Tab-separated table of C-alpha atoms and ligand atoms in Angstrom:
chain	number	residue	atom	x	y	z
I	1	MET	CA	97.549	94.995	73.652
I	2	SER	CA	96.238	95.298	70.133
I	3	THR	CA	94.110	92.651	68.571
I	4	SER	CA	93.528	91.442	65.078
I	5	ASP	CA	89.897	90.771	65.908
I	6	THR	CA	87.568	92.924	63.886
I	7	THR	CA	84.361	92.435	65.879
I	8	THR	CA	84.104	95.462	68.101
I	9	ASP	CA	81.235	96.979	70.089
I	10	SER	CA	79.605	100.403	69.619
I	11	GLN	CA	82.468	102.100	71.452
I	12	ASN	CA	84.910	100.382	69.124
I	13	ARG	CA	86.162	98.068	71.831
I	14	PRO	CA	87.277	94.506	71.114
I	15	PRO	CA	84.800	91.723	72.028
I	16	GLU	CA	84.546	90.374	75.553
I	17	LEU	CA	86.496	87.138	75.889
I	18	LEU	CA	85.757	86.645	79.578
I	19	LYS	CA	82.890	88.224	81.445
I	20	ALA	CA	82.278	87.421	85.076
I	21	THR	CA	79.273	88.887	86.847
I	22	ASN	CA	78.671	88.984	90.599
I	23	VAL	CA	81.129	86.153	91.146
I	24	LYS	CA	81.457	84.812	94.686
I	25	LYS	CA	83.763	82.203	96.114
I	26	HIS	CA	83.214	81.316	99.748
I	27	PHE	CA	85.226	78.583	101.455
I	28	PRO	CA	83.439	76.721	104.244
I	29	LEU	CA	85.217	77.069	107.594
I	30	GLU	CA	86.195	74.087	109.672
I	31	GLU	CA	83.284	74.145	112.063
I	32	GLY	CA	83.929	74.057	115.778
I	33	LEU	CA	81.605	72.394	118.264
I	34	LEU	CA	80.039	75.727	119.258
I	35	ASP	CA	79.291	76.612	115.639
I	36	ARG	CA	77.605	73.250	115.169
I	37	LEU	CA	75.650	73.622	118.405
I	38	PHE	CA	74.436	77.110	117.559
I	39	GLY	CA	73.913	76.338	113.888
I	40	GLU	CA	76.248	79.061	112.665
I	41	ASN	CA	77.279	78.582	109.092
I	42	ARG	CA	80.410	80.664	108.699
I	43	SER	CA	82.683	80.804	105.691
I	44	VAL	CA	85.678	82.646	104.274
I	45	ARG	CA	84.301	85.154	101.801
I	46	ALA	CA	87.420	85.215	99.613
I	47	VAL	CA	85.622	86.699	96.598
I	48	ASP	CA	82.372	88.437	97.366
I	49	GLY	CA	80.475	89.732	94.352
I	50	VAL	CA	82.953	90.717	91.652
I	51	ASP	CA	82.312	91.823	88.067
I	52	LEU	CA	85.253	91.398	85.724
I	53	THR	CA	85.649	91.665	81.964
I	54	VAL	CA	88.667	90.807	79.825
I	55	ARG	CA	88.392	91.867	76.192
I	56	ALA	CA	90.249	90.205	73.331
I	57	GLY	CA	93.867	91.286	73.211
I	58	GLU	CA	93.924	93.284	76.422
I	59	THR	CA	95.665	92.881	79.746
I	60	VAL	CA	93.595	93.375	82.860
I	61	GLY	CA	95.433	93.670	86.153
I	62	ILE	CA	94.203	92.698	89.604
I	63	VAL	CA	96.055	94.365	92.481
I	64	GLY	CA	95.598	94.423	96.229
I	65	GLU	CA	97.273	93.310	99.426
I	66	SER	CA	97.925	89.689	100.197
I	67	GLY	CA	94.681	87.994	101.211
I	68	SER	CA	92.404	90.356	99.257
I	69	GLY	CA	91.156	87.490	97.071
I	70	LYS	CA	93.147	87.981	93.847
I	71	SER	CA	94.247	84.368	93.376
I	72	THR	CA	90.834	83.033	94.320
I	73	LEU	CA	89.245	85.354	91.771
I	74	GLY	CA	91.638	84.169	89.026
I	75	ARG	CA	91.043	80.542	89.872
I	76	THR	CA	87.280	80.956	90.040
I	77	VAL	CA	86.770	82.836	86.767
I	78	SER	CA	88.943	80.243	84.998
I	79	ARG	CA	86.998	77.437	86.680
I	80	LEU	CA	89.863	75.855	88.584
I	81	TYR	CA	87.396	76.530	91.393
I	82	GLU	CA	83.657	76.153	91.342
I	83	PRO	CA	82.000	79.511	91.990
I	84	THR	CA	79.690	79.857	94.975
I	85	ASP	CA	77.553	82.252	92.942
I	86	GLY	CA	77.598	84.377	89.825
I	87	SER	CA	77.878	83.947	86.091
I	88	ILE	CA	81.060	83.337	84.073
I	89	VAL	CA	80.950	83.667	80.312
I	90	PHE	CA	83.997	82.623	78.282
I	91	ASP	CA	83.819	83.340	74.560
I	92	ASN	CA	80.005	83.479	74.707
I	93	GLU	CA	79.681	80.201	76.649
I	94	HIS	CA	78.328	80.068	80.188
I	95	ILE	CA	80.939	78.009	82.015
I	96	GLU	CA	79.941	78.605	85.636
I	97	THR	CA	78.268	75.214	85.969
I	98	TYR	CA	80.594	73.235	83.688
I	99	SER	CA	82.273	70.181	85.118
I	100	GLY	CA	84.751	67.488	84.050
I	101	ARG	CA	84.466	66.800	80.349
I	102	GLN	CA	82.810	70.135	79.530
I	103	LEU	CA	85.773	71.954	81.033
I	104	ARG	CA	88.404	70.163	78.942
I	105	PRO	CA	88.368	72.571	75.980
I	106	ILE	CA	88.345	75.478	78.451
I	107	ARG	CA	91.459	74.058	80.149
I	108	ARG	CA	93.216	74.134	76.804
I	109	ARG	CA	92.147	77.700	75.998
I	110	VAL	CA	92.804	79.201	79.423
I	111	GLN	CA	96.288	78.690	80.836
I	112	TYR	CA	98.030	79.673	84.050
I	113	VAL	CA	101.473	80.998	84.907
I	114	PHE	CA	102.287	80.927	88.619
I	115	GLN	CA	104.877	82.637	90.794
I	116	ASP	CA	106.622	79.310	91.242
I	117	PRO	CA	106.998	77.628	87.838
I	118	MET	CA	108.156	74.468	89.647
I	119	SER	CA	104.536	73.850	90.613
I	120	ALA	CA	103.752	73.121	86.945
I	121	LEU	CA	106.940	71.135	86.284
I	122	ASN	CA	107.627	67.562	87.255
I	123	PRO	CA	111.047	67.486	88.996
I	124	ARG	CA	111.746	63.991	87.592
I	125	LYS	CA	111.003	64.909	83.975
I	126	THR	CA	113.024	67.066	81.600
I	127	VAL	CA	111.498	70.492	81.088
I	128	GLY	CA	110.963	69.587	77.408
I	129	GLU	CA	108.850	66.600	78.448
I	130	SER	CA	106.819	68.746	80.851
I	131	VAL	CA	106.145	71.356	78.191
I	132	ALA	CA	105.208	68.673	75.615
I	133	ARG	CA	102.806	66.851	77.910
I	134	PRO	CA	99.701	69.040	77.288
I	135	LEU	CA	100.086	68.372	73.557
I	136	THR	CA	99.510	64.681	74.284
I	137	VAL	CA	96.824	65.251	76.912
I	138	HIS	CA	94.789	67.493	74.612
I	139	ASP	CA	95.535	65.430	71.499
I	140	ILE	CA	97.096	68.396	69.744
I	141	ALA	CA	100.309	66.921	68.346
I	142	SER	CA	102.472	63.804	68.566
I	143	GLY	CA	105.749	62.377	67.258
I	144	PRO	CA	108.308	64.682	65.680
I	145	GLU	CA	105.735	67.484	65.244
I	146	LYS	CA	105.281	67.617	69.004
I	147	TRP	CA	108.993	68.118	69.646
I	148	GLU	CA	109.287	70.647	66.867
I	149	ARG	CA	106.571	72.748	68.461
I	150	VAL	CA	108.267	72.602	71.826
I	151	ALA	CA	111.660	73.525	70.327
I	152	ASP	CA	110.121	76.514	68.508
I	153	LEU	CA	108.548	77.741	71.725
I	154	PHE	CA	111.803	77.405	73.662
I	155	GLU	CA	113.449	79.663	71.126
I	156	GLU	CA	110.535	82.075	71.146
I	157	VAL	CA	110.987	82.693	74.893
I	158	GLY	CA	114.751	83.088	74.698
I	159	LEU	CA	115.835	79.565	75.657
I	160	SER	CA	117.727	77.225	73.374
I	161	ALA	CA	116.216	73.986	72.066
I	162	SER	CA	119.088	72.085	73.728
I	163	GLN	CA	117.710	73.198	77.136
I	164	MET	CA	114.672	70.957	76.565
I	165	GLY	CA	116.785	68.139	77.994
I	166	ALA	CA	117.454	69.929	81.292
I	167	TYR	CA	115.784	69.054	84.587
I	168	PRO	CA	114.040	71.895	86.460
I	169	HIS	CA	116.682	72.035	89.214
I	170	GLU	CA	119.391	72.607	86.606
I	171	LEU	CA	117.845	75.908	85.514
I	172	SER	CA	117.909	79.381	87.090
I	173	GLY	CA	114.736	81.096	88.367
I	174	GLY	CA	114.466	83.224	85.240
I	175	GLN	CA	114.951	80.213	82.934
I	176	ARG	CA	112.328	78.251	84.838
I	177	GLN	CA	109.853	81.079	84.453
I	178	ARG	CA	110.568	81.043	80.696
I	179	VAL	CA	109.808	77.308	80.715
I	180	GLY	CA	106.622	78.133	82.651
I	181	LEU	CA	105.635	80.469	79.813
I	182	CYS	CA	106.275	77.691	77.253
I	183	ARG	CA	104.166	75.321	79.328
I	184	ALA	CA	101.292	77.824	79.269
I	185	LEU	CA	101.589	78.707	75.583
I	186	VAL	CA	102.019	75.243	74.130
I	187	THR	CA	98.268	74.600	73.866
I	188	GLU	CA	97.786	77.878	71.955
I	189	PRO	CA	95.468	79.402	74.578
I	190	ASP	CA	93.334	82.529	74.161
I	191	LEU	CA	93.610	83.685	77.753
I	192	VAL	CA	96.604	83.441	80.078
I	193	ILE	CA	96.203	84.104	83.778
I	194	PHE	CA	99.392	85.229	85.455
I	195	ASP	CA	99.463	84.919	89.244
I	196	GLU	CA	102.404	86.924	90.627
I	197	PRO	CA	104.617	85.678	87.746
I	198	VAL	CA	107.646	87.810	88.627
I	199	SER	CA	107.269	88.214	92.391
I	200	ALA	CA	110.081	85.740	93.097
I	201	LEU	CA	112.544	87.420	90.702
I	202	ASP	CA	114.903	90.361	91.221
I	203	VAL	CA	114.092	93.655	89.547
I	204	THR	CA	116.351	93.200	86.497
I	205	LEU	CA	114.941	89.757	85.766
I	206	GLN	CA	111.413	91.074	86.406
I	207	ALA	CA	111.874	93.645	83.651
I	208	GLN	CA	113.154	91.018	81.207
I	209	ILE	CA	110.289	88.628	81.871
I	210	LEU	CA	107.691	91.430	81.723
I	211	ASN	CA	109.068	92.531	78.338
I	212	LEU	CA	108.852	88.956	77.165
I	213	ILE	CA	105.266	88.665	78.441
I	214	ASN	CA	104.366	91.827	76.504
I	215	ARG	CA	106.017	90.578	73.313
I	216	LEU	CA	104.378	87.135	73.511
I	217	GLN	CA	100.991	88.809	73.751
I	218	ARG	CA	101.533	90.564	70.431
I	219	ASP	CA	103.105	87.538	68.742
I	220	PHE	CA	100.366	85.117	69.797
I	221	ASP	CA	97.293	87.393	70.000
I	222	LEU	CA	96.723	86.649	73.665
I	223	SER	CA	94.464	88.142	76.304
I	224	TYR	CA	95.863	88.390	79.809
I	225	LEU	CA	94.561	88.502	83.348
I	226	PHE	CA	97.509	89.655	85.401
I	227	ILE	CA	97.501	89.272	89.180
I	228	SER	CA	100.087	91.036	91.325
I	229	HIS	CA	100.359	92.766	94.680
I	230	ASP	CA	102.930	95.085	93.062
I	231	LEU	CA	101.560	98.201	91.363
I	232	ASN	CA	104.898	98.898	89.692
I	233	VAL	CA	104.623	95.538	87.965
I	234	VAL	CA	101.008	95.860	86.802
I	235	ARG	CA	101.769	99.333	85.490
I	236	GLN	CA	104.277	97.834	83.043
I	237	VAL	CA	101.869	95.379	81.450
I	238	CYS	CA	98.223	96.296	82.054
I	239	ASP	CA	95.743	98.247	79.961
I	240	ARG	CA	93.203	98.306	82.775
I	241	ILE	CA	93.504	97.665	86.488
I	242	ALA	CA	91.038	96.476	89.115
I	243	VAL	CA	91.930	97.138	92.746
I	244	MET	CA	90.700	94.464	95.167
I	245	TYR	CA	90.071	94.873	98.854
I	246	ALA	CA	88.588	92.179	101.083
I	247	GLY	CA	87.025	90.176	98.257
I	248	GLU	CA	85.588	93.159	96.401
I	249	ILE	CA	86.712	95.491	93.624
I	250	VAL	CA	86.938	98.999	95.071
I	251	GLU	CA	88.243	100.800	92.010
I	252	ARG	CA	88.879	99.989	88.380
I	253	GLY	CA	89.802	101.793	85.212
I	254	PRO	CA	92.418	102.356	82.540
I	255	THR	CA	95.944	102.122	83.964
I	256	THR	CA	96.664	105.819	83.415
I	257	ASP	CA	93.489	106.890	85.276
I	258	ILE	CA	94.341	104.647	88.221
I	259	PHE	CA	97.831	106.103	88.477
I	260	GLU	CA	97.073	109.732	87.594
I	261	ASN	CA	93.696	110.175	89.240
I	262	PRO	CA	93.148	107.509	91.904
I	263	GLN	CA	89.822	107.989	93.718
I	264	HIS	CA	89.532	105.323	96.361
I	265	PRO	CA	91.504	106.062	99.550
I	266	TYR	CA	92.749	102.460	99.444
I	267	THR	CA	94.139	102.893	95.920
I	268	ARG	CA	95.809	106.122	97.047
I	269	SER	CA	97.398	104.381	100.024
I	270	LEU	CA	98.734	101.627	97.757
I	271	LEU	CA	100.179	104.222	95.379
I	272	ASP	CA	101.713	106.171	98.243
I	273	ALA	CA	103.380	103.023	99.499
I	274	ILE	CA	105.426	102.525	96.328
I	275	PRO	CA	108.595	104.500	95.753
I	276	GLN	CA	109.096	106.892	92.803
I	277	VAL	CA	105.549	106.973	91.482
I	278	GLY	CA	104.925	109.916	89.169
I	279	SER	CA	102.075	112.388	89.227
I	280	GLY	CA	99.588	110.025	90.846
I	281	LYS	CA	101.369	110.490	94.135
I	282	ARG	CA	99.553	112.540	96.710
I	283	GLY	CA	102.078	113.515	99.289
I	284	ASP	CA	99.333	114.331	101.795
I	285	SER	CA	97.896	110.875	102.304
I	286	GLU	CA	99.162	108.696	105.089
I	287	PRO	CA	100.648	105.228	104.705
I	288	LEU	CA	98.198	102.393	105.078
I	289	ARG	CA	97.601	101.518	108.690
I	290	GLY	CA	96.375	98.380	110.376
I	291	GLU	CA	95.815	94.881	109.125
I	292	PRO	CA	93.619	93.618	106.298
I	293	PRO	CA	90.185	92.684	107.656
I	294	SER	CA	88.893	89.238	108.453
I	295	ALA	CA	87.539	87.478	105.362
I	296	THR	CA	85.114	85.577	107.578
I	297	ASN	CA	83.585	88.580	109.230
I	298	PRO	CA	84.343	91.639	107.097
I	299	PRO	CA	83.600	95.133	108.460
I	300	SER	CA	80.105	96.543	107.936
I	301	GLY	CA	79.421	99.146	105.246
I	302	CYS	CA	82.561	99.951	103.297
I	303	ARG	CA	84.988	97.158	104.143
I	304	PHE	CA	87.864	99.624	104.131
I	305	HIS	CA	86.309	102.004	106.673
I	306	PRO	CA	88.272	100.907	109.783
I	307	ARG	CA	91.532	101.771	108.018
I	308	CYS	CA	90.325	104.685	105.937
I	309	PRO	CA	91.984	108.070	106.424
I	310	GLU	CA	88.873	109.765	104.982
I	311	PHE	CA	86.251	108.018	107.076
I	312	ILE	CA	82.930	109.865	107.182
I	313	ASP	CA	81.162	109.235	110.438
I	314	GLY	CA	78.110	106.968	110.210
I	315	ARG	CA	77.742	106.537	106.500
I	316	CYS	CA	80.927	104.565	105.746
I	317	ALA	CA	80.306	102.046	108.512
I	318	GLY	CA	76.593	101.742	107.782
I	319	GLU	CA	76.241	101.588	104.039
I	320	ALA	CA	78.301	99.680	101.458
I	321	PRO	CA	79.251	101.982	98.565
I	322	SER	CA	78.854	100.616	95.045
I	323	LEU	CA	81.093	101.262	92.052
I	324	GLN	CA	80.216	104.512	90.290
I	325	SER	CA	81.739	106.476	87.438
I	326	VAL	CA	84.439	108.965	88.263
I	327	ASP	CA	83.478	112.428	86.987
I	328	GLY	CA	85.461	113.812	84.131
I	329	ASP	CA	87.462	110.654	83.543
I	330	ASP	CA	87.084	107.875	81.028
I	331	SER	CA	83.647	106.321	81.620
I	332	ASP	CA	85.410	103.043	82.386
I	333	HIS	CA	86.954	104.559	85.518
I	334	GLU	CA	84.855	103.614	88.546
I	335	ALA	CA	85.342	103.658	92.291
I	336	ALA	CA	83.275	102.524	95.267
I	337	CYS	CA	83.591	105.278	97.871
I	338	HIS	CA	81.009	107.538	99.522
I	339	TRP	CA	83.288	110.504	98.948
I	340	LEU	CA	82.438	110.412	95.236
I	341	ASP	CA	78.977	111.737	96.175
I	342	ARG	CA	80.416	114.825	97.822
I	343	SER	CA	81.227	118.041	96.010
I	344	ALA	CA	84.814	118.954	95.229
I	345	ALA	CA	84.617	121.868	97.706
I	346	GLU	CA	83.375	119.619	100.466
I	347	ARG	CA	86.128	117.121	99.763
I	348	ALA	CA	88.792	119.818	99.875
I	349	SER	CA	87.591	121.130	103.254
I	350	HIS	CA	87.240	117.683	104.831
I	351	THR	CA	89.439	117.079	107.819
I	352	PRO	CA	90.075	113.384	108.291
I	353	PRO	CA	89.400	112.081	111.808
I	354	SER	CA	92.360	112.215	114.139
I	355	ARG	CA	94.516	109.199	114.737
I	356	SER	CA	92.924	108.501	118.122
I	357	GLU	CA	89.407	108.631	116.691
I	358	ARG	CA	90.436	106.142	114.093
I	359	GLU	CA	91.973	103.858	116.634
I	360	ILE	CA	88.670	103.793	118.494
I	361	ILE	CA	86.860	102.989	115.276
I	362	GLN	CA	89.347	100.274	114.498
I	363	GLU	CA	89.096	98.716	117.936
I	364	SER	CA	85.329	98.716	117.931
I	365	SER	CA	85.233	97.019	114.549
I	366	SER	CA	87.811	94.385	115.414
I	367	ASP	CA	85.719	93.460	118.483
I	368	ALA	CA	83.246	91.975	116.051
I	369	ASP	CA	85.755	89.320	114.945
U	401	ADP	P1	95.469	86.885	97.470
U	401	ADP	O1	95.770	86.078	96.254
U	401	ADP	O2	94.966	88.256	97.184
U	401	ADP	O3	96.609	86.916	98.430
U	401	ADP	P2	93.714	84.673	98.173
U	401	ADP	O4	92.724	84.577	97.063
U	401	ADP	O5	94.840	83.719	98.169
U	401	ADP	O6	94.256	86.191	98.242
U	401	ADP	O7	92.954	84.526	99.555
U	401	ADP	C1	91.796	85.298	99.894
U	401	ADP	C2	91.235	84.801	101.211
U	401	ADP	O8	90.716	83.486	101.043
U	401	ADP	C3	92.257	84.688	102.331
U	401	ADP	O9	91.607	85.013	103.536
U	401	ADP	C4	92.663	83.226	102.294
U	401	ADP	O10	93.097	82.798	103.547
U	401	ADP	C5	91.354	82.550	101.897
U	401	ADP	N1	91.547	81.329	101.131
U	401	ADP	C6	92.196	81.213	99.931
U	401	ADP	N2	92.163	79.942	99.489
U	401	ADP	C7	91.475	79.226	100.417
U	401	ADP	C8	91.079	77.842	100.540
U	401	ADP	N3	91.397	76.942	99.594
U	401	ADP	N4	90.391	77.471	101.643
U	401	ADP	C9	90.053	78.387	102.592
U	401	ADP	N5	90.369	79.688	102.543
U	401	ADP	C10	91.081	80.115	101.470
U	402	MG	MG1	97.613	85.241	95.620
């Protein structure tokens, strides 16, 4: 979480390694006959106008429920996917329109670690061979040097060099995830994108792997984008967190601000849903109700309004709030909620709509699906 880089901006922050602006990724829907007849052009708006910055040496977390667009965002900003719109700058290079050959050096410098490390390992090859392969593909090393590098990495992540000869099915889940880390680090990347890297592991193993991930960052000067649905997990590794809901970022800021002073009702519901959270817990908010919205036809105005315990009649359904600074906090703490415009007194005296009112709201908005 520290960096050796000496180029900082006016606020003494490390340089931006990745900067995505207004990024969108829409997937075309399989069109039915009626859609074709009536000329409707519908799509899944998985990521719908996101700004995201990762500075050198830092870890930025993306959290949100399943289906909120986290994986699509990670894959789009790293150009595994082609963006539908927006700009993506990696180390001062615009990469949003890059293709094929232009992306090759980016593939080497940006690596992925997935929930299931088996997806990156060939079941018929030894794990050593799988880890060594990118060295050949990217022309980085060959011969004895190649195997030396792989052996060093195995030891770095707490495996033994003799385990290079094992096949994936011979290893435990935790060992495989360590191999997954070797596979990602072997090309000496600048940015590693973790997509739910510990979600398949039990809590003890999670802690071990998260510690390892933190140590590797310091040892190799890495920047991380860390995707997880689990706030307890992101808390252990992230400097800053962005909360995603229905393809948009609804709140972002330094990890402590998100936990100690959450502003968006969605962030508060997520925090309330996790056990033993410290002072960020507001005992008065209700658990999150209802289902995540349709990504094809998201609710009008604030996309969270049908589920929001603090719904303000009219405004929330009619007008989409944009991210704005949270008073009194670090200027990097922003939330997109109409309540931020209200005075503290007004907020304190606000009575959320009753359950039945909300059910009506919810029903009327799901009719639109
Ligand atoms: P998360 O990682 O937060 O669970 P995803 O990015 O996987 O969310 O998915 C966001 C939305 O985009 C979901 O509605 C999902 O069904 C849809 N989606 C993801 N990938 C594709 C795809 N390749 N084609 C069509 N829809 C997709
Ligand atoms: Mg995902």
